[in-house]
PDB file of C-alpha atoms in Angstrom:
ATOM      1  CA  UNK O   1      90.017 115.320  87.611  1.00 69.00           C
ATOM      2  CA  UNK O   2      87.373 112.564  87.596  1.00 74.00           C
ATOM      3  CA  UNK O   3      87.222 108.779  87.327  1.00 82.00           C
ATOM      4  CA  UNK O   4      90.465 108.315  89.269  1.00 84.00           C
ATOM      5  CA  UNK O   5      92.019 104.889  88.586  1.00 84.00           C
ATOM      6  CA  UNK O   6      95.344 105.261  90.422  1.00 86.00           C
ATOM      7  CA  UNK O   7      96.786 107.569  93.079  1.00 87.00           C
ATOM      8  CA  UNK O   8     100.075 108.062  94.912  1.00 88.00           C
ATOM      9  CA  UNK O   9     101.580 110.695  97.217  1.00 89.00           C
ATOM     10  CA  UNK O  10     105.086 112.109  97.556  1.00 90.00           C
ATOM     11  CA  UNK O  11     106.052 113.797 100.861  1.00 89.00           C
ATOM     12  CA  UNK O  12     108.006 117.026 100.327  1.00 89.00           C
ATOM     13  CA  UNK O  13     108.361 118.008 103.983  1.00 89.00           C
ATOM     14  CA  UNK O  14     106.743 117.229 107.306  1.00 86.00           C
ATOM     15  CA  UNK O  15     103.557 119.076 106.334  1.00 89.00           C
ATOM     16  CA  UNK O  16     103.593 119.214 102.501  1.00 92.00           C
ATOM     17  CA  UNK O  17     103.122 116.581  99.842  1.00 92.00           C
ATOM     18  CA  UNK O  18     102.431 116.145  96.159  1.00 93.00           C
ATOM     19  CA  UNK O  19      99.434 114.063  95.088  1.00 92.00           C
ATOM     20  CA  UNK O  20      99.509 112.343  91.688  1.00 93.00           C
ATOM     21  CA  UNK O  21      96.517 110.726  90.026  1.00 92.00           C
ATOM     22  CA  UNK O  22      95.682 108.967  86.780  1.00 90.00           C
ATOM     23  CA  UNK O  23      92.112 109.419  85.577  1.00 90.00           C
ATOM     24  CA  UNK O  24      90.141 108.011  82.686  1.00 85.00           C
ATOM     25  CA  UNK O  25      87.979 110.503  80.845  1.00 81.00           C
ATOM     26  CA  UNK O  26      84.463 109.352  79.954  1.00 73.00           C
ATOM     27  CA  UNK O  27      83.786 108.475  76.338  1.00 70.00           C
ATOM     28  CA  UNK O  28      84.531 105.785  73.814  1.00 67.00           C
ATOM     29  CA  UNK O  29      87.794 103.956  74.367  1.00 71.00           C
ATOM     30  CA  UNK O  30      90.522 104.693  76.901  1.00 78.00           C
ATOM     31  CA  UNK O  31      91.548 108.319  77.440  1.00 85.00           C
ATOM     32  CA  UNK O  32      93.974 108.447  80.362  1.00 89.00           C
ATOM     33  CA  UNK O  33      95.255 111.701  81.829  1.00 91.00           C
ATOM     34  CA  UNK O  34      97.706 112.467  84.643  1.00 94.00           C
ATOM     35  CA  UNK O  35      97.496 115.296  87.182  1.00 94.00           C
ATOM     36  CA  UNK O  36      99.297 116.473  90.301  1.00 93.00           C
ATOM     37  CA  UNK O  37      98.752 119.078  92.996  1.00 92.00           C
ATOM     38  CA  UNK O  38     100.560 120.246  96.153  1.00 92.00           C
ATOM     39  CA  UNK O  39      98.877 120.000  99.553  1.00 91.00           C
ATOM     40  CA  UNK O  40      99.833 121.419 102.956  1.00 91.00           C
ATOM     41  CA  UNK O  41      98.624 120.089 106.282  1.00 85.00           C
ATOM     42  CA  UNK O  42      97.138 122.761 108.507  1.00 81.00           C
ATOM     43  CA  UNK O  43      95.526 121.902 111.808  1.00 76.00           C
ATOM     44  CA  UNK O  44      94.793 118.292 110.905  1.00 71.00           C
ATOM     45  CA  UNK O  45      93.352 119.016 107.453  1.00 77.00           C
ATOM     46  CA  UNK O  46      94.962 119.512 104.051  1.00 80.00           C
ATOM     47  CA  UNK O  47      94.838 122.755 102.107  1.00 86.00           C
ATOM     48  CA  UNK O  48      95.540 123.008  98.372  1.00 86.00           C
ATOM     49  CA  UNK O  49      98.708 125.094  97.887  1.00 87.00           C
ATOM     50  CA  UNK O  50      98.974 124.601  94.124  1.00 86.00           C
ATOM     51  CA  UNK O  51      95.901 123.497  92.191  1.00 88.00           C
ATOM     52  CA  UNK O  52      95.706 120.493  89.886  1.00 89.00           C
ATOM     53  CA  UNK O  53      98.098 120.604  86.934  1.00 91.00           C
ATOM     54  CA  UNK O  54      97.904 118.201  84.008  1.00 92.00           C
ATOM     55  CA  UNK O  55     100.997 116.278  82.907  1.00 92.00           C
ATOM     56  CA  UNK O  56     101.099 116.190  79.115  1.00 87.00           C
ATOM     57  CA  UNK O  57     100.789 112.767  77.470  1.00 83.00           C
ATOM     58  CA  UNK O  58     101.383 113.737  73.846  1.00 78.00           C
ATOM     59  CA  UNK O  59     104.756 111.941  73.758  1.00 75.00           C
ATOM     60  CA  UNK O  60     104.725 109.003  73.446  1.00 81.00           C
ATOM     61  CA  UNK O  61     101.287 109.411  71.846  1.00 77.00           C
ATOM     62  CA  UNK O  62     100.041 105.938  72.766  1.00 82.00           C
ATOM     63  CA  UNK O  63     100.275 106.606  76.520  1.00 86.00           C
ATOM     64  CA  UNK O  64      96.865 108.280  76.708  1.00 85.00           C
ATOM     65  CA  UNK O  65      95.261 105.094  75.361  1.00 85.00           C
ATOM     66  CA  UNK O  66      96.857 102.790  77.943  1.00 86.00           C
ATOM     67  CA  UNK O  67      95.073 101.375  80.971  1.00 87.00           C
ATOM     68  CA  UNK O  68      96.888 102.486  84.150  1.00 89.00           C
ATOM     69  CA  UNK O  69      96.901 100.180  87.183  1.00 87.00           C
ATOM     70  CA  UNK O  70      99.208 101.906  89.690  1.00 88.00           C
ATOM     71  CA  UNK O  71     101.465 104.920  90.296  1.00 91.00           C
ATOM     72  CA  UNK O  72     104.588 105.678  92.354  1.00 91.00           C
ATOM     73  CA  UNK O  73     106.814 108.756  92.652  1.00 93.00           C
ATOM     74  CA  UNK O  74     110.154 109.906  94.078  1.00 92.00           C
ATOM     75  CA  UNK O  75     111.693 113.321  94.686  1.00 91.00           C
ATOM     76  CA  UNK O  76     114.830 114.212  92.685  1.00 90.00           C
ATOM     77  CA  UNK O  77     117.231 117.137  92.523  1.00 88.00           C
ATOM     78  CA  UNK O  78     115.304 118.414  89.490  1.00 85.00           C
ATOM     79  CA  UNK O  79     111.803 117.852  90.850  1.00 89.00           C
ATOM     80  CA  UNK O  80     110.239 114.390  90.727  1.00 93.00           C
ATOM     81  CA  UNK O  81     109.980 111.172  88.774  1.00 94.00           C
ATOM     82  CA  UNK O  82     106.551 109.600  88.297  1.00 95.00           C
ATOM     83  CA  UNK O  83     106.136 105.903  87.449  1.00 94.00           C
ATOM     84  CA  UNK O  84     103.040 104.296  85.942  1.00 94.00           C
ATOM     85  CA  UNK O  85     102.325 100.574  85.759  1.00 90.00           C
ATOM     86  CA  UNK O  86     100.195 100.050  82.651  1.00 89.00           C
ATOM     87  CA  UNK O  87      98.802  97.322  80.408  1.00 88.00           C
ATOM     88  CA  UNK O  88     101.908  97.754  78.201  1.00 87.00           C
ATOM     89  CA  UNK O  89     104.648  97.857  80.819  1.00 87.00           C
ATOM     90  CA  UNK O  90     106.341 100.712  82.661  1.00 90.00           C
ATOM     91  CA  UNK O  91     106.071 104.388  81.754  1.00 93.00           C
ATOM     92  CA  UNK O  92     107.965 107.041  83.693  1.00 92.00           C
ATOM     93  CA  UNK O  93     108.071 110.839  83.655  1.00 93.00           C
ATOM     94  CA  UNK O  94     110.968 113.204  84.439  1.00 91.00           C
ATOM     95  CA  UNK O  95     109.854 116.193  82.356  1.00 89.00           C
ATOM     96  CA  UNK O  96     109.009 113.905  79.470  1.00 90.00           C
ATOM     97  CA  UNK O  97     107.571 110.394  79.293  1.00 92.00           C
ATOM     98  CA  UNK O  98     109.670 107.267  78.666  1.00 91.00           C
ATOM     99  CA  UNK O  99     108.534 103.688  78.015  1.00 88.00           C
ATOM    100  CA  UNK O 100     110.183 100.534  79.347  1.00 82.00           C
ATOM    101  CA  UNK O 101     108.790  97.389  77.754  1.00 68.00           C
ATOM    102  CA  UNK O 102     109.235  94.222  79.798  1.00 66.00           C
ATOM    103  CA  UNK O 103     110.121  91.311  77.532  1.00 61.00           C
ATOM    104  CA  UNK O 104     109.512  90.880  73.830  1.00 54.00           C
ATOM    105  CA  UNK O 105     105.786  91.607  74.040  1.00 58.00           C
ATOM    106  CA  UNK O 106     103.936  94.203  76.135  1.00 60.00           C
ATOM    107  CA  UNK O 107     103.527  92.841  79.674  1.00 75.00           C
ATOM    108  CA  UNK O 108     100.959  94.330  82.042  1.00 82.00           C
ATOM    109  CA  UNK O 109     102.433  95.747  85.243  1.00 83.00           C
ATOM    110  CA  UNK O 110      99.796  95.779  87.949  1.00 82.00           C
ATOM    111  CA  UNK O 111     101.996  97.288  90.652  1.00 82.00           C
ATOM    112  CA  UNK O 112     104.850  99.789  90.850  1.00 87.00           C
ATOM    113  CA  UNK O 113     106.317 100.873  94.171  1.00 83.00           C
ATOM    114  CA  UNK O 114     109.383 102.304  95.875  1.00 84.00           C
ATOM    115  CA  UNK O 115     111.036 100.041  98.435  1.00 76.00           C
ATOM    116  CA  UNK O 116     112.570 101.298 101.718  1.00 70.00           C
ATOM    117  CA  UNK O 117     115.992 100.713 100.117  1.00 74.00           C
ATOM    118  CA  UNK O 118     115.073 103.255  97.373  1.00 81.00           C
ATOM    119  CA  UNK O 119     114.582 100.850  94.517  1.00 83.00           C
ATOM    120  CA  UNK O 120     111.701 100.812  92.068  1.00 87.00           C
ATOM    121  CA  UNK O 121     109.906  97.465  92.187  1.00 83.00           C
ATOM    122  CA  UNK O 122     107.578  96.550  89.318  1.00 84.00           C
ATOM    123  CA  UNK O 123     105.316  93.516  89.389  1.00 79.00           C
ATOM    124  CA  UNK O 124     102.848  91.842  87.103  1.00 77.00           C
ATOM    125  CA  UNK O 125     102.051  88.506  85.512  1.00 69.00           C
ATOM    126  CA  UNK O 126     105.116  86.361  86.195  1.00 67.00           C
ATOM    127  CA  UNK O 127     107.225  89.530  86.435  1.00 72.00           C
ATOM    128  CA  UNK O 128     109.025  90.978  89.436  1.00 75.00           C
ATOM    129  CA  UNK O 129     111.950  93.331  88.793  1.00 80.00           C
ATOM    130  CA  UNK O 130     113.757  96.125  90.554  1.00 81.00           C
ATOM    131  CA  UNK O 131     115.470  99.220  89.174  1.00 86.00           C
ATOM    132  CA  UNK O 132     117.967 101.558  90.814  1.00 86.00           C
ATOM    133  CA  UNK O 133     116.634 105.072  91.410  1.00 90.00           C
ATOM    134  CA  UNK O 134     116.523 107.689  90.066  1.00 89.00           C
ATOM    135  CA  UNK O 135     115.651 105.900  86.827  1.00 88.00           C
ATOM    136  CA  UNK O 136     117.611 106.759  83.689  1.00 83.00           C
ATOM    137  CA  UNK O 137     116.798 106.217  80.016  1.00 76.00           C
ATOM    138  CA  UNK O 138     119.303 103.350  79.718  1.00 77.00           C
ATOM    139  CA  UNK O 139     118.464 101.719  83.057  1.00 77.00           C
ATOM    140  CA  UNK O 140     118.784  97.960  83.341  1.00 77.00           C
ATOM    141  CA  UNK O 141     116.612  96.030  85.780  1.00 75.00           C
ATOM    142  CA  UNK O 142     117.827  93.471  88.253  1.00 71.00           C
ATOM    143  CA  UNK O 143     117.722  89.852  87.203  1.00 53.00           C
ATOM    144  CA  UNK O 144     114.189  88.549  87.054  1.00 50.00           C
ATOM    145  CA  UNK O 145     113.352  87.209  90.508  1.00 54.00           C
ATOM    146  CA  UNK O 146     111.914  83.708  90.483  1.00 52.00           C
ATOM    147  CA  UNK O 147     108.278  83.797  91.519  1.00 49.00           C
ATOM    148  CA  UNK O 148     108.282  80.260  92.944  1.00 50.00           C
ATOM    149  CA  UNK O 149     104.672  79.640  92.044  1.00 50.00           C
ATOM    150  CA  UNK O 150     103.389  83.198  92.418  1.00 55.00           C
ATOM    151  CA  UNK O 151     101.682  83.391  89.044  1.00 56.00           C
ATOM    152  CA  UNK O 152     100.535  86.998  89.128  1.00 62.00           C
ATOM    153  CA  UNK O 153     101.396  89.870  91.450  1.00 67.00           C
ATOM    154  CA  UNK O 154      98.368  92.143  91.633  1.00 68.00           C
ATOM    155  CA  UNK O 155      98.934  93.680  95.082  1.00 73.00           C
ATOM    156  CA  UNK O 156     102.200  94.791  96.652  1.00 74.00           C
ATOM    157  CA  UNK O 157     103.381  96.723  99.693  1.00 75.00           C
ATOM    158  CA  UNK O 158     106.785  97.279 101.312  1.00 66.00           C
ATOM    159  CA  UNK O 159     107.034  96.892 105.060  1.00 65.00           C
ATOM    160  CA  UNK O 160     108.969  99.375 107.245  1.00 61.00           C
ATOM    161  CA  UNK O 161     111.484  96.580 107.855  1.00 62.00           C
ATOM    162  CA  UNK O 162     112.258  96.436 104.144  1.00 61.00           C
ATOM    163  CA  UNK O 163     110.433  93.230 103.252  1.00 66.00           C
ATOM    164  CA  UNK O 164     108.187  93.301 100.223  1.00 69.00           C
ATOM    165  CA  UNK O 165     104.809  91.650 100.778  1.00 73.00           C
ATOM    166  CA  UNK O 166     103.024  90.519  97.633  1.00 72.00           C
ATOM    167  CA  UNK O 167      99.715  88.873  96.794  1.00 69.00           C
ATOM    168  CA  UNK O 168      98.387  86.836  93.918  1.00 62.00           C
ATOM    169  CA  UNK O 169      94.871  88.175  93.474  1.00 54.00           C
ATOM    170  CA  UNK O 170      92.164  85.560  93.530  1.00 51.00           C
ATOM    171  CA  UNK O 171      94.076  82.813  95.331  1.00 53.00           C
ATOM    172  CA  UNK O 172      94.486  84.319  98.785  1.00 57.00           C
ATOM    173  CA  UNK O 173      98.182  83.744  98.185  1.00 66.00           C
ATOM    174  CA  UNK O 174     100.325  86.223 100.123  1.00 73.00           C
ATOM    175  CA  UNK O 175     104.089  85.864 100.126  1.00 72.00           C
ATOM    176  CA  UNK O 176     107.045  87.883 101.337  1.00 71.00           C
ATOM    177  CA  UNK O 177     110.245  88.574  99.400  1.00 67.00           C
ATOM    178  CA  UNK O 178     113.146  89.678 101.604  1.00 63.00           C
ATOM    179  CA  UNK O 179     115.568  90.598  98.822  1.00 59.00           C
ATOM    180  CA  UNK O 180     117.072  87.144  98.507  1.00 59.00           C
ATOM    181  CA  UNK O 181     114.362  84.533  98.634  1.00 62.00           C
ATOM    182  CA  UNK O 182     110.626  83.963  98.851  1.00 62.00           C
ATOM    183  CA  UNK O 183     108.976  82.991 102.082  1.00 64.00           C
ATOM    184  CA  UNK O 184     106.662  80.054 102.113  1.00 53.00           C
ATOM    185  CA  UNK O 185     103.021  80.924 101.754  1.00 50.00           C
ATOM    186  CA  UNK O 186     102.486  82.993 104.884  1.00 54.00           C
ATOM    187  CA  UNK O 187      98.831  82.194 105.332  1.00 51.00           C
ATOM    188  CA  UNK O 188      97.005  78.904 105.469  1.00 49.00           C
ATOM    189  CA  UNK O 189      93.734  80.437 104.400  1.00 53.00           C
ATOM    190  CA  UNK O 190      91.001  77.783 104.207  1.00 44.00           C
ATOM    191  CA  UNK O 191      88.521  80.324 102.847  1.00 56.00           C
ATOM    192  CA  UNK O 192      90.940  81.316 100.062  1.00 65.00           C
ATOM    193  CA  UNK O 193      89.814  84.909 100.309  1.00 73.00           C
ATOM    194  CA  UNK O 194      90.501  87.248  97.420  1.00 76.00           C
ATOM    195  CA  UNK O 195      93.117  89.819  98.458  1.00 77.00           C
ATOM    196  CA  UNK O 196      92.436  93.261  96.973  1.00 75.00           C
ATOM    197  CA  UNK O 197      94.943  95.388  98.889  1.00 78.00           C
ATOM    198  CA  UNK O 198      97.766  95.133 101.427  1.00 80.00           C
ATOM    199  CA  UNK O 199      99.054  97.615 103.979  1.00 79.00           C
ATOM    200  CA  UNK O 200     102.169  97.286 106.141  1.00 78.00           C
ATOM    201  CA  UNK O 201     101.565  99.128 109.390  1.00 74.00           C
ATOM    202  CA  UNK O 202     104.132 100.967 111.484  1.00 70.00           C
ATOM    203  CA  UNK O 203     103.179  98.498 114.234  1.00 72.00           C
ATOM    204  CA  UNK O 204     104.779  95.686 112.212  1.00 71.00           C
ATOM    205  CA  UNK O 205     101.477  94.045 111.308  1.00 78.00           C
ATOM    206  CA  UNK O 206     100.276  93.295 107.790  1.00 81.00           C
ATOM    207  CA  UNK O 207      96.681  94.260 106.951  1.00 83.00           C
ATOM    208  CA  UNK O 208      94.720  92.899 103.990  1.00 82.00           C
ATOM    209  CA  UNK O 209      91.586  94.201 102.317  1.00 79.00           C
ATOM    210  CA  UNK O 210      89.753  91.068 101.228  1.00 79.00           C
ATOM    211  CA  UNK O 211      86.466  89.812  99.861  1.00 78.00           C
ATOM    212  CA  UNK O 212      85.361  89.375 103.504  1.00 79.00           C
ATOM    213  CA  UNK O 213      86.466  92.642 105.085  1.00 79.00           C
ATOM    214  CA  UNK O 214      89.821  93.482 106.689  1.00 82.00           C
ATOM    215  CA  UNK O 215      92.196  90.882 108.103  1.00 83.00           C
ATOM    216  CA  UNK O 216      95.489  91.401 109.921  1.00 82.00           C
ATOM    217  CA  UNK O 217      98.468  89.060 110.076  1.00 78.00           C
ATOM    218  CA  UNK O 218     100.171  88.537 113.415  1.00 71.00           C
ATOM    219  CA  UNK O 219     101.732  85.588 115.235  1.00 70.00           C
ATOM    220  CA  UNK O 220     101.754  83.543 112.014  1.00 70.00           C
ATOM    221  CA  UNK O 221      98.013  83.651 111.448  1.00 74.00           C
ATOM    222  CA  UNK O 222      95.305  85.851 109.925  1.00 76.00           C
ATOM    223  CA  UNK O 223      92.614  87.345 112.136  1.00 79.00           C
ATOM    224  CA  UNK O 224      89.508  89.270 111.047  1.00 81.00           C
ATOM    225  CA  UNK O 225      89.623  92.916 112.064  1.00 78.00           C
ATOM    226  CA  UNK O 226      86.118  93.974 113.014  1.00 65.00           C
ATOM    227  CA  UNK O 227      86.975  97.379 114.442  1.00 57.00           C
ATOM    228  CA  UNK O 228      90.012  99.465 115.320  1.00 49.00           C
ATOM    229  CA  UNK O 229      90.333 102.524 117.545  1.00 46.00           C
ATOM    230  CA  UNK O 230      91.895 105.402 115.614  1.00 47.00           C
ATOM    231  CA  UNK O 231      92.485 108.715 117.431  1.00 46.00           C
ATOM    232  CA  UNK O 232      89.434 108.162 119.587  1.00 46.00           C
ATOM    233  CA  UNK O 233      87.126 107.230 116.690  1.00 44.00           C
ATOM    234  CA  UNK O 234      85.746 103.717 116.546  1.00 47.00           C
ATOM    235  CA  UNK O 235      85.647 102.614 112.917  1.00 50.00           C
ATOM    236  CA  UNK O 236      83.435  99.563 112.377  1.00 51.00           C
ATOM    237  CA  UNK O 237      84.221  97.194 109.542  1.00 52.00           C
ATOM    238  CA  UNK O 238      81.282  95.060 108.453  1.00 50.00           C
ATOM    239  CA  UNK O 239      81.524  91.320 107.963  1.00 57.00           C
ATOM    240  CA  UNK O 240      81.119  89.872 104.483  1.00 65.00           C
ATOM    241  CA  UNK O 241      81.807  93.226 102.833  1.00 73.00           C
ATOM    242  CA  UNK O 242      84.658  93.464 100.318  1.00 75.00           C
ATOM    243  CA  UNK O 243      87.347  96.043 101.138  1.00 74.00           C
ATOM    244  CA  UNK O 244      89.155  97.160  97.981  1.00 68.00           C
ATOM    245  CA  UNK O 245      91.630  99.708  99.352  1.00 69.00           C
ATOM    246  CA  UNK O 246      93.563 100.426 102.568  1.00 72.00           C
ATOM    247  CA  UNK O 247      95.668 103.439 103.535  1.00 68.00           C
TER     248      UNK O 247
END
């Protein structure tokens, strides 16, 4: 696989996981393909147990021509379900692909994710919905949640406490949805930094990849993170450098 545009992992056990990717093949127009492989952790590194396998996209035929923004997956009794947020709504795979169109016209979904309460959350331009899992062909979403001024959800992460943190890309606007209501804007960010990615840490802190490096949210304020000690390694994060992805 090359030109990876989206990636997600699905833990199978303490030391094994599936990795799913969407890649765009080079050439004229969009040619999206999906792959997965199984990895096993061995002595701190991952070994490929089963090599990359391609997931067919011949039905529905238009799927291969869709732009894919994000992926999520869950384990089921029959294997797995894979979810893809695309320029034309939600596609999901359980042995065959299904399409869920949001609204009367195709609505881009920039983020799909699984919440700690085992719901599928999909987010996009003025769209935030949840579905019960595992997803079925006749599934109905929850009532559309009012965005309260959040005009486009481009980045989303679920915290270990169950809160969903969301960001409107380009406005530095990060909000939290706790299942019943929106928080107020959680950051008074005078620089209005562009938020590219969010990560909820096991330590309870929220980390943001921004147009000016990594910031972390604690004690009701954002602080720049210039370095962090990780397993004895000192990882330096440069100022004024955009950080597009966190994990």
